[in-house]
Short mmCIF file of C-alpha atoms and ligand atoms in Angstrom, two decimals:
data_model
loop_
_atom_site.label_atom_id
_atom_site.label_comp_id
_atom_site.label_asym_id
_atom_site.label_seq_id
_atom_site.Cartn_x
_atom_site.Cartn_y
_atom_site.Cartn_z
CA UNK A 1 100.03 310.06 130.59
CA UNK A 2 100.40 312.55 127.82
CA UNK A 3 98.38 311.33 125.06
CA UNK A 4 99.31 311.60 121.44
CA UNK A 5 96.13 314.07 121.07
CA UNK A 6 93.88 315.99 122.11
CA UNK A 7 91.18 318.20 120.53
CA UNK A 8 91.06 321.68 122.19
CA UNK A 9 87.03 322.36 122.42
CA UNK A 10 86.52 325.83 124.44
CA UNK A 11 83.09 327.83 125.40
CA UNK A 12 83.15 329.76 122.49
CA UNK A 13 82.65 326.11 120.22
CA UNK A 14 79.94 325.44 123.08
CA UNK A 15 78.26 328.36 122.54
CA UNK A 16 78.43 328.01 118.71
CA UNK A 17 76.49 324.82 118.89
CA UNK A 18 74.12 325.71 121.31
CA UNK A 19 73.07 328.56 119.25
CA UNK A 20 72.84 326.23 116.26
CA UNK A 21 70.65 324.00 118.40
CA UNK A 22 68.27 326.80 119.41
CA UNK A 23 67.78 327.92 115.80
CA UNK A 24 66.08 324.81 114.83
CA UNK A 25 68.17 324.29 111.48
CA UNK A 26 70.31 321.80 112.53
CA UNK A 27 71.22 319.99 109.02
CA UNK A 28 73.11 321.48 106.26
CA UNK A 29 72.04 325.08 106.40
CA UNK A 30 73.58 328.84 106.69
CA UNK A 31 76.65 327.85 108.83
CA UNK A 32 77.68 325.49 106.40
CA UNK A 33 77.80 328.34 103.90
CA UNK A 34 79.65 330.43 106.29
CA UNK A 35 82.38 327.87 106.89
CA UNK A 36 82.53 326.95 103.35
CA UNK A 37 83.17 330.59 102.79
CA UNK A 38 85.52 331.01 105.55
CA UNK A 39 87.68 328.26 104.21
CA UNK A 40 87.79 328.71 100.70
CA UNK A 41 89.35 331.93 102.12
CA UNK A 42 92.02 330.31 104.17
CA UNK A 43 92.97 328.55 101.30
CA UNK A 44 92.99 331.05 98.70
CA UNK A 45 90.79 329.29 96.70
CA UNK A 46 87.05 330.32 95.12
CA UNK A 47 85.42 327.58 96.36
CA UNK A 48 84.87 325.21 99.22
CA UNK A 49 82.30 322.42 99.31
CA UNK A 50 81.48 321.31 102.96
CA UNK A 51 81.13 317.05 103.56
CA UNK A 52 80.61 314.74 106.27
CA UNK A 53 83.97 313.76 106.50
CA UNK A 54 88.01 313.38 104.79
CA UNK A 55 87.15 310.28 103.48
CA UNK A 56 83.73 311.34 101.21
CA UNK A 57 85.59 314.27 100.29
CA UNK A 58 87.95 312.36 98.24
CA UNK A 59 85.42 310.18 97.22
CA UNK A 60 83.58 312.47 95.77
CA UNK A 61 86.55 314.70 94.44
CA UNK A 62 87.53 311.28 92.32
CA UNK A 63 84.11 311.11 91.28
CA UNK A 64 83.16 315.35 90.44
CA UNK A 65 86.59 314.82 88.27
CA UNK A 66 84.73 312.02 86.11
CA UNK A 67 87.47 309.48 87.40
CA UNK A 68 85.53 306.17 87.65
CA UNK A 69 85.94 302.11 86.69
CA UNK A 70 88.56 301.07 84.03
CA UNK A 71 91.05 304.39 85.61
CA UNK A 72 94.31 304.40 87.48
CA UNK A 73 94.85 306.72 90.04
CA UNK A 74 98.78 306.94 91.57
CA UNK A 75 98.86 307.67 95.43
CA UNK A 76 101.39 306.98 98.32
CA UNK A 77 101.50 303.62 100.20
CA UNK A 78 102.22 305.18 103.29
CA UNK A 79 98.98 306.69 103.77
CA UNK A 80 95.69 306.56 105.86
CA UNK A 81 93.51 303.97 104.25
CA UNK A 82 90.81 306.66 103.10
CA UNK A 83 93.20 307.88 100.64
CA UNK A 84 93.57 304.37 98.51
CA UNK A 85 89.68 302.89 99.75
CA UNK A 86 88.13 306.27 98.08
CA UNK A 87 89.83 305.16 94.80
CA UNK A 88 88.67 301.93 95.33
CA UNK A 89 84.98 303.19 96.11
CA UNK A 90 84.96 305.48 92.85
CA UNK A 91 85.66 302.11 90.80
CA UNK A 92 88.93 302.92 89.90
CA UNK A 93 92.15 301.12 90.51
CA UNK A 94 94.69 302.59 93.26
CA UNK A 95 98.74 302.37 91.81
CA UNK A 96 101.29 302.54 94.58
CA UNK A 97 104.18 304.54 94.19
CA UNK A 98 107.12 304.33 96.83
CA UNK A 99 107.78 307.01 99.17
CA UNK A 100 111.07 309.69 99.72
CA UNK A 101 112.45 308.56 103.29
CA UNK A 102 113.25 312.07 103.98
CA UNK A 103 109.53 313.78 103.71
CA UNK A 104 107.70 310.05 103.76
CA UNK A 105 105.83 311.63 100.85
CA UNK A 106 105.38 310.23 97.25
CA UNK A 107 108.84 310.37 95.21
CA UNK A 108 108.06 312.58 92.40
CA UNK A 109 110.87 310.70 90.78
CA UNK A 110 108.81 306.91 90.48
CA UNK A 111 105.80 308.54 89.39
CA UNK A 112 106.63 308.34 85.92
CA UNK A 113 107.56 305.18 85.54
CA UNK A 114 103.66 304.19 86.73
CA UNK A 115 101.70 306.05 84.32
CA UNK A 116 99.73 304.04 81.81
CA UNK A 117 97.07 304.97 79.30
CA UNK A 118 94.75 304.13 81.73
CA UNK A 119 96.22 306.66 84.23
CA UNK A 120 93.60 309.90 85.04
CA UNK A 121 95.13 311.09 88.10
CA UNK A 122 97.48 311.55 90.98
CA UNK A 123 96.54 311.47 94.65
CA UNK A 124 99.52 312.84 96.59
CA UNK A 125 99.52 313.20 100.16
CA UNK A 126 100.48 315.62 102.18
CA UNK A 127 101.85 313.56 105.24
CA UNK A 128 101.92 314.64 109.29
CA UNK A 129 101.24 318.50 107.69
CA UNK A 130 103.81 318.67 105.01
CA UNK A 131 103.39 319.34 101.34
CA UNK A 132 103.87 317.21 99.03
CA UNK A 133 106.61 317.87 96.36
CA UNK A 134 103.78 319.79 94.14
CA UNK A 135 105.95 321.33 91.88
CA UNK A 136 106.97 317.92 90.47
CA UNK A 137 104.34 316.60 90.59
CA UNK A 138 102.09 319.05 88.97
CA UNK A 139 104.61 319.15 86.11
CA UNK A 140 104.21 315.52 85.59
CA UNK A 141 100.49 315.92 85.97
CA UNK A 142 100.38 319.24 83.09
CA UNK A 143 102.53 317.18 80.49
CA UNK A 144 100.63 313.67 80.81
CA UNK A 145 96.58 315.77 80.92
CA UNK A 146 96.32 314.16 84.26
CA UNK A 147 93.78 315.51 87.57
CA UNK A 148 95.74 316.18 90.65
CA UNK A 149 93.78 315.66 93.88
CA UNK A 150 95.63 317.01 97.33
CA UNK A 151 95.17 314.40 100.76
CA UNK A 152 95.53 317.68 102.94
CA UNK A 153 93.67 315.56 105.47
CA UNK A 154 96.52 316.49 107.68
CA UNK A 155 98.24 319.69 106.16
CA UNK A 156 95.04 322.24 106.93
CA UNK A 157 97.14 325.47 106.59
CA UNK A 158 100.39 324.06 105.46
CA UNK A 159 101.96 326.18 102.24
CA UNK A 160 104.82 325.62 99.91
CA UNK A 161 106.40 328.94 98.37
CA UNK A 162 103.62 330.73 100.31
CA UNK A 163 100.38 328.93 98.39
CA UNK A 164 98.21 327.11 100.70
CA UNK A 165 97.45 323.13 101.13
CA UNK A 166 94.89 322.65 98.60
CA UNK A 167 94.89 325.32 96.26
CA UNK A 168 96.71 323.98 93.79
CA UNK A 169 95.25 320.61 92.91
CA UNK A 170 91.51 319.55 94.10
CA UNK A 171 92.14 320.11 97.95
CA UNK A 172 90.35 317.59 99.99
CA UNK A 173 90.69 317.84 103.89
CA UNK A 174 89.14 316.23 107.14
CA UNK A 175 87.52 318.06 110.41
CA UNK A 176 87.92 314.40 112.63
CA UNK A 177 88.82 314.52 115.95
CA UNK A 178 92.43 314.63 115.85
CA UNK A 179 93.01 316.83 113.08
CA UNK A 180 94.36 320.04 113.32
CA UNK A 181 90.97 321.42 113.66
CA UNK A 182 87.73 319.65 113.76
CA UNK A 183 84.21 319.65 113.46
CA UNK A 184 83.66 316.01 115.54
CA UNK A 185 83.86 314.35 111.96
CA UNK A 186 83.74 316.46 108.78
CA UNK A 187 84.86 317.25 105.40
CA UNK A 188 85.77 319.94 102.66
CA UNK A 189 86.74 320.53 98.95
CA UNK A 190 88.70 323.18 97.66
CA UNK A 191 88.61 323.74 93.91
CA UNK A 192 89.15 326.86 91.55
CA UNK A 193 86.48 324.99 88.95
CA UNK A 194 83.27 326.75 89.24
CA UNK A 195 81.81 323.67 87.40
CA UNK A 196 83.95 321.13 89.51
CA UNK A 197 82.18 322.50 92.62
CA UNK A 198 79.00 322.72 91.28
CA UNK A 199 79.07 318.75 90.19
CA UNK A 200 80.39 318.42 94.03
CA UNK A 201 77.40 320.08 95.60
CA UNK A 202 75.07 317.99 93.05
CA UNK A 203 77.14 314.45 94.67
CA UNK A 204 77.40 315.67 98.15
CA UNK A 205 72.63 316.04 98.07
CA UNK A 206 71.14 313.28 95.87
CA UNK A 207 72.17 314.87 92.62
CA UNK A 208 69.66 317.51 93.69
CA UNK A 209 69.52 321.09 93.02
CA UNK A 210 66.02 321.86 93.24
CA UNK A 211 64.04 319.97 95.89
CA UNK A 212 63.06 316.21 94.95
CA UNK A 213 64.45 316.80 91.30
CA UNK A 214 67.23 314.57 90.74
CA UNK A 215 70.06 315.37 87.99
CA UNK A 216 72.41 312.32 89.03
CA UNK A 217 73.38 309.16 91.21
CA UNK A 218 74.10 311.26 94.42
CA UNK A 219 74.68 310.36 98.13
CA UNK A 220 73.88 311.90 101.26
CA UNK A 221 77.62 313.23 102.12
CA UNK A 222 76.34 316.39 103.78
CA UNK A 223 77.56 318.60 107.09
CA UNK A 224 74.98 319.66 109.72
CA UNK A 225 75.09 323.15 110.83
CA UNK A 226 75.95 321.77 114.32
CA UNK A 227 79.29 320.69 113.01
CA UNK A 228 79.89 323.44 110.57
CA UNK A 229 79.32 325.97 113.61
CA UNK A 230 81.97 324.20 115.82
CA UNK A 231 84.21 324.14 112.44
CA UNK A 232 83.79 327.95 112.28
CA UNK A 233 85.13 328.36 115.70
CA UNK A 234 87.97 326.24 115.18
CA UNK A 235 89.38 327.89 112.13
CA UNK A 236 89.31 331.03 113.88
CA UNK A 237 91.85 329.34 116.06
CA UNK A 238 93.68 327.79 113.65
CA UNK A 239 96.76 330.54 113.37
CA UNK A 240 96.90 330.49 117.24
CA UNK A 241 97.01 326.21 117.16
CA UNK A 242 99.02 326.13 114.10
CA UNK A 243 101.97 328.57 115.77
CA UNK A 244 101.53 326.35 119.12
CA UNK A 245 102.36 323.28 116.65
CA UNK A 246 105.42 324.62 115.43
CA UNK A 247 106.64 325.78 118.48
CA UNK A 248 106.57 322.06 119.86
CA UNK A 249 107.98 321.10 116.91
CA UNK A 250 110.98 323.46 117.23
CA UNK A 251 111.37 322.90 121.07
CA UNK A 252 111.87 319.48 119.92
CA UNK A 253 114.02 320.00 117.28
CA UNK A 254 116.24 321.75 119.54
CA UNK A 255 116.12 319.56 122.84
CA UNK A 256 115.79 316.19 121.27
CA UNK A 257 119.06 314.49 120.73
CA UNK A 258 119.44 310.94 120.94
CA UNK A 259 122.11 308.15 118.74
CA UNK A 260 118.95 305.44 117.78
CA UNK A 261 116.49 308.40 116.81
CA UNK A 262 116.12 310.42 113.70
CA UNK A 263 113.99 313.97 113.63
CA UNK A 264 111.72 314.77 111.37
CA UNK A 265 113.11 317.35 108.26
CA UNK A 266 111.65 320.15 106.76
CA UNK A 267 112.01 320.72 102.98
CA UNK A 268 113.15 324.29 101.41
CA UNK A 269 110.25 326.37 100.99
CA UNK A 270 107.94 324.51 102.81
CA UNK A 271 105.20 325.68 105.79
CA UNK A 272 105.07 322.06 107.75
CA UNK A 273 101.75 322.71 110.12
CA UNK A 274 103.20 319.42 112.43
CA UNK A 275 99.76 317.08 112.36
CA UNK A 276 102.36 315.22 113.94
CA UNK A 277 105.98 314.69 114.82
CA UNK A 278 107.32 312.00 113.90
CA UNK A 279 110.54 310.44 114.71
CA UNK A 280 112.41 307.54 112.96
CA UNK A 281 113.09 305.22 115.76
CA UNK A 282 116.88 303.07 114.06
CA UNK A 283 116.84 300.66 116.95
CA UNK A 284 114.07 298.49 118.76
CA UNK A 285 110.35 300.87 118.46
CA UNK A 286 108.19 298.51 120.28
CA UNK A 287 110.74 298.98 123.12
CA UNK A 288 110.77 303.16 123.04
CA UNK A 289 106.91 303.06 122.94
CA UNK A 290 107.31 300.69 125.93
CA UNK A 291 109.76 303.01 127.78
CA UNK A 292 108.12 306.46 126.57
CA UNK A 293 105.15 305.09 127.84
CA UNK A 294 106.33 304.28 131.12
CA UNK A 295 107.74 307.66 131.25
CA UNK A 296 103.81 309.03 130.84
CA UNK A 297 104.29 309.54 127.53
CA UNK A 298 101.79 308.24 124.70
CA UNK A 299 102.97 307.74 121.19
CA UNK A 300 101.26 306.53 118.29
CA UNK A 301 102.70 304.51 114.80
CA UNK A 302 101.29 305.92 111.52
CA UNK A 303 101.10 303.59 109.56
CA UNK A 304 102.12 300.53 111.01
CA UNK A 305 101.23 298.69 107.68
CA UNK A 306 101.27 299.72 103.88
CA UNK A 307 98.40 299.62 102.36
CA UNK A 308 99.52 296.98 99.96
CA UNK A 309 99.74 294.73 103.05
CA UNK A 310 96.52 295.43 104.25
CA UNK A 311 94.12 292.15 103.82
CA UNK A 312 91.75 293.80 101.84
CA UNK A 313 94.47 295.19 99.35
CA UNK A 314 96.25 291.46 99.59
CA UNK A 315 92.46 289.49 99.06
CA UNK A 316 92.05 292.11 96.13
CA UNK A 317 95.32 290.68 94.24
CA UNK A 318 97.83 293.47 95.52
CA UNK A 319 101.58 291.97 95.92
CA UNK A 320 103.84 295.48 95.81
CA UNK A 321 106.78 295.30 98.17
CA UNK A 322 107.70 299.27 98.05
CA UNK A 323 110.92 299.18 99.86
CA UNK A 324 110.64 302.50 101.14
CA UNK A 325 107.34 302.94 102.76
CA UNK A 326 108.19 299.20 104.24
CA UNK A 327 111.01 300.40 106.19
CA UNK A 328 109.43 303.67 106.81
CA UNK A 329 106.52 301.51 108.58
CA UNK A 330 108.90 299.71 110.72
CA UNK A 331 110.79 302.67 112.27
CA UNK A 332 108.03 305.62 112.54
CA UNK A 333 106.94 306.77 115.95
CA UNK A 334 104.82 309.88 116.60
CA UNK A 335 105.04 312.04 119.64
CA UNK A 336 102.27 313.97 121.35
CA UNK A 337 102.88 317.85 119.78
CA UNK A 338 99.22 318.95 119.86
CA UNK A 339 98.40 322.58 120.90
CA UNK A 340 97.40 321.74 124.06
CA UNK A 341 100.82 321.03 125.51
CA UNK A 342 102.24 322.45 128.56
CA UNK A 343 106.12 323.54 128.97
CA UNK A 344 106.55 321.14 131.72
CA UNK A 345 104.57 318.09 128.93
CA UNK A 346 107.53 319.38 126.76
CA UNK A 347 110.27 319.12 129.03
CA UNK A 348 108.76 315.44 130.04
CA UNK A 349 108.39 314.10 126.14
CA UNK A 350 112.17 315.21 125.73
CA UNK A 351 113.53 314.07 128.76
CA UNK A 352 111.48 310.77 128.06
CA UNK A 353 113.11 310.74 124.45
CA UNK A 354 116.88 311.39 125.26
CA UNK A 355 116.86 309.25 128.13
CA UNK A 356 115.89 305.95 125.77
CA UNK A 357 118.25 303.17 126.19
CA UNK A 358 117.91 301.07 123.71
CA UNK A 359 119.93 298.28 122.52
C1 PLP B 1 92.06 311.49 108.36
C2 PLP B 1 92.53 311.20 107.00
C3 PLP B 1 91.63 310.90 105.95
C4 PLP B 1 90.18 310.63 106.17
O1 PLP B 1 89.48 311.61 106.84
P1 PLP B 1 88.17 311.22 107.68
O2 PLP B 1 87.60 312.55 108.03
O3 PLP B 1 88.63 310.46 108.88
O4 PLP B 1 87.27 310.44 106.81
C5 PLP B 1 92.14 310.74 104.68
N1 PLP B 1 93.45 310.86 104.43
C6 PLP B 1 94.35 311.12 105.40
C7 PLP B 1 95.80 311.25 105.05
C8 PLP B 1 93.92 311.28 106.72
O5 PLP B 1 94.82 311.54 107.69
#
């Protein structure tokens, strides 16, 4: 079976660690600085503030940007659950706003209509590696004063009109296991505000810059140097994996061709880095898993449930129906298109794709 992904971990990432381990400084130390630098550099940024994973990244951007109890914050629907639960775990209150079917990213065009007074900022996401419609939305964001925080989770070197994933809002992104490159778990924070990453730093250790001094309510969100070392290693790679991506992705584009199936589109201007491929499946999906499957192909649905629906979000007195993300959830199927992938796994996802017969 193919799976839907697979981390690429080489000698050079065993080596890295090894080192690390020999050194004795295994917590947050001098690779963390190094792969802070490193990526504030890949993303064309000043600054880069190294965490233990995606999900206290966001966290503590929402919190660094004073955005706390009594505040809305707009995001997508159609999302991982870190993106709406670190709104929730800031104190503020997550606002849904629908998705556009053909990016199955926020619609710049609803975000308007669900701004209050209470609004502070916007959460977009860039989904399966492609941007966001950040032009729009930072427009919206400049007229109404509001903080614009990038989910580039999934979008690590993705650009629109050549700027990177995370250099134009607060950029938070994730080193887990199936990202596009990964530290085991992880976390980072790109920000042009020298006094945005400085609060950051403060959050990520205890609200501690001097040892056992405390400034503010902090939390241990750090990296270890063990991490940070195999994170170095991997972004090194990341040009190499990110070309591999796209050349899956266009292989498919070319070869797959099927009535019941949809491909996924690109928007003008826009550097998708494929965190996945993801088909619209107009006919019965449980069935194409089921056959793709049996043709030794693994697939995966993300997300099979807006986050509206989710208990938690229903116990807590949510009740949107957003049309769009509903369907969406109900016809998305990603395919494996990880780095890894041999010609012949290629030839065997499309094969296993056109050759669906459904309904
Ligand atoms: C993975 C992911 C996160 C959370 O990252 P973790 O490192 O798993 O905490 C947040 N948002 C999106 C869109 C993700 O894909």
């Amino acid at each position: 079976m193919i799976p839907i992904s697979r981390p690429l971990i080489g000698l050079e990432e065993e080596a890295a660690v090894l080192a690390v381990l020999r050194s004795g400084m295994i917590a947050q130390g001098p690779q963390v600085e190094r792969f802070e630098a490193a990526f504030a550099a890949l993303c064309g940024v000043p600054y880069a503030v190294a965490v233990s994973s995606g999900t206290t990244a966001l966290h503590l951007a929402l919190l660094a940007h004073g955005i706390g109890p009594g505040d809305e914050v707009i995001t997508t629907p159609f999302t991982f659950i870190a993106t709406a639960n670190s709104i929730l775990m800031a104190g503020a209150r997550p606002v849904f706003v629908d998705i556009d079917p053909a990016s199955f990213n926020i619609d710049p065009d609803l975000i308007a209509a669900a701004i209050t007074p209470r609004t502070k900022a916007i959460i977009p996401v860039h989904l399966y590696g492609q941007i966001a419609a950040m032009d729009e939305i930072m427009e919206i964001a400049d007229h109404h004063g509001l903080v614009v925080i990038e989910d580039a989770a999934q979008a690590i070197g993705a650009r629109f009109h050549g700027r990177p994933a995370g250099s134009v809002g607060t950029g938070c992104f994730s080193l887990y296991a199936t990202k596009n490159i990964t530290s085991g778990e992880g976390g980072m924070i790109t920000t042009a505000d020298p006094v945005v990453a400085d609060h950051l730093r403060l959050l990520r250790s205890h609200g501690s810059r001097m040892r056992y001094y405390h400034e503010l309510l902090g939390y241990n969100f750090r990296m270890t140097d063990l991490q940070a070392a195999i994170g170095l290693v991997q972004l090194g790679k990341l040009a190499a994996f990110t070309e591999r991506r796209l050349y899956h992705a266009a292989f498919f584009d070319r070869h797959i061709s099927h009535p019941e199936v949809t491909k996924p589109q690109v928007q003008p201007g826009l550097r998708h880095v494929f965190h996945q491929y993801t088909l619209r499946i107009h006919a019965d999906r449980a069935e194409a898993a089921r056959q793709l499957a049996v043709a030794g192909v693994g697939t995966a649905i993300f997300y099979p449930l807006p986050i509206p629906h989710q208990p938690y979000y229903r116990e807590i007195g949510y009740t949107d129906h957003l049309p769009v993300a509903d369907q969406m959830s109900t016809e998305v199927l990603a395919l494996p298109v990880y780095p890894g992938l041999s010609d012949a796994d290629l030839s065997q996802i499309v094969d296993a794709v056109n050759g669906l017969r459904l309904g």
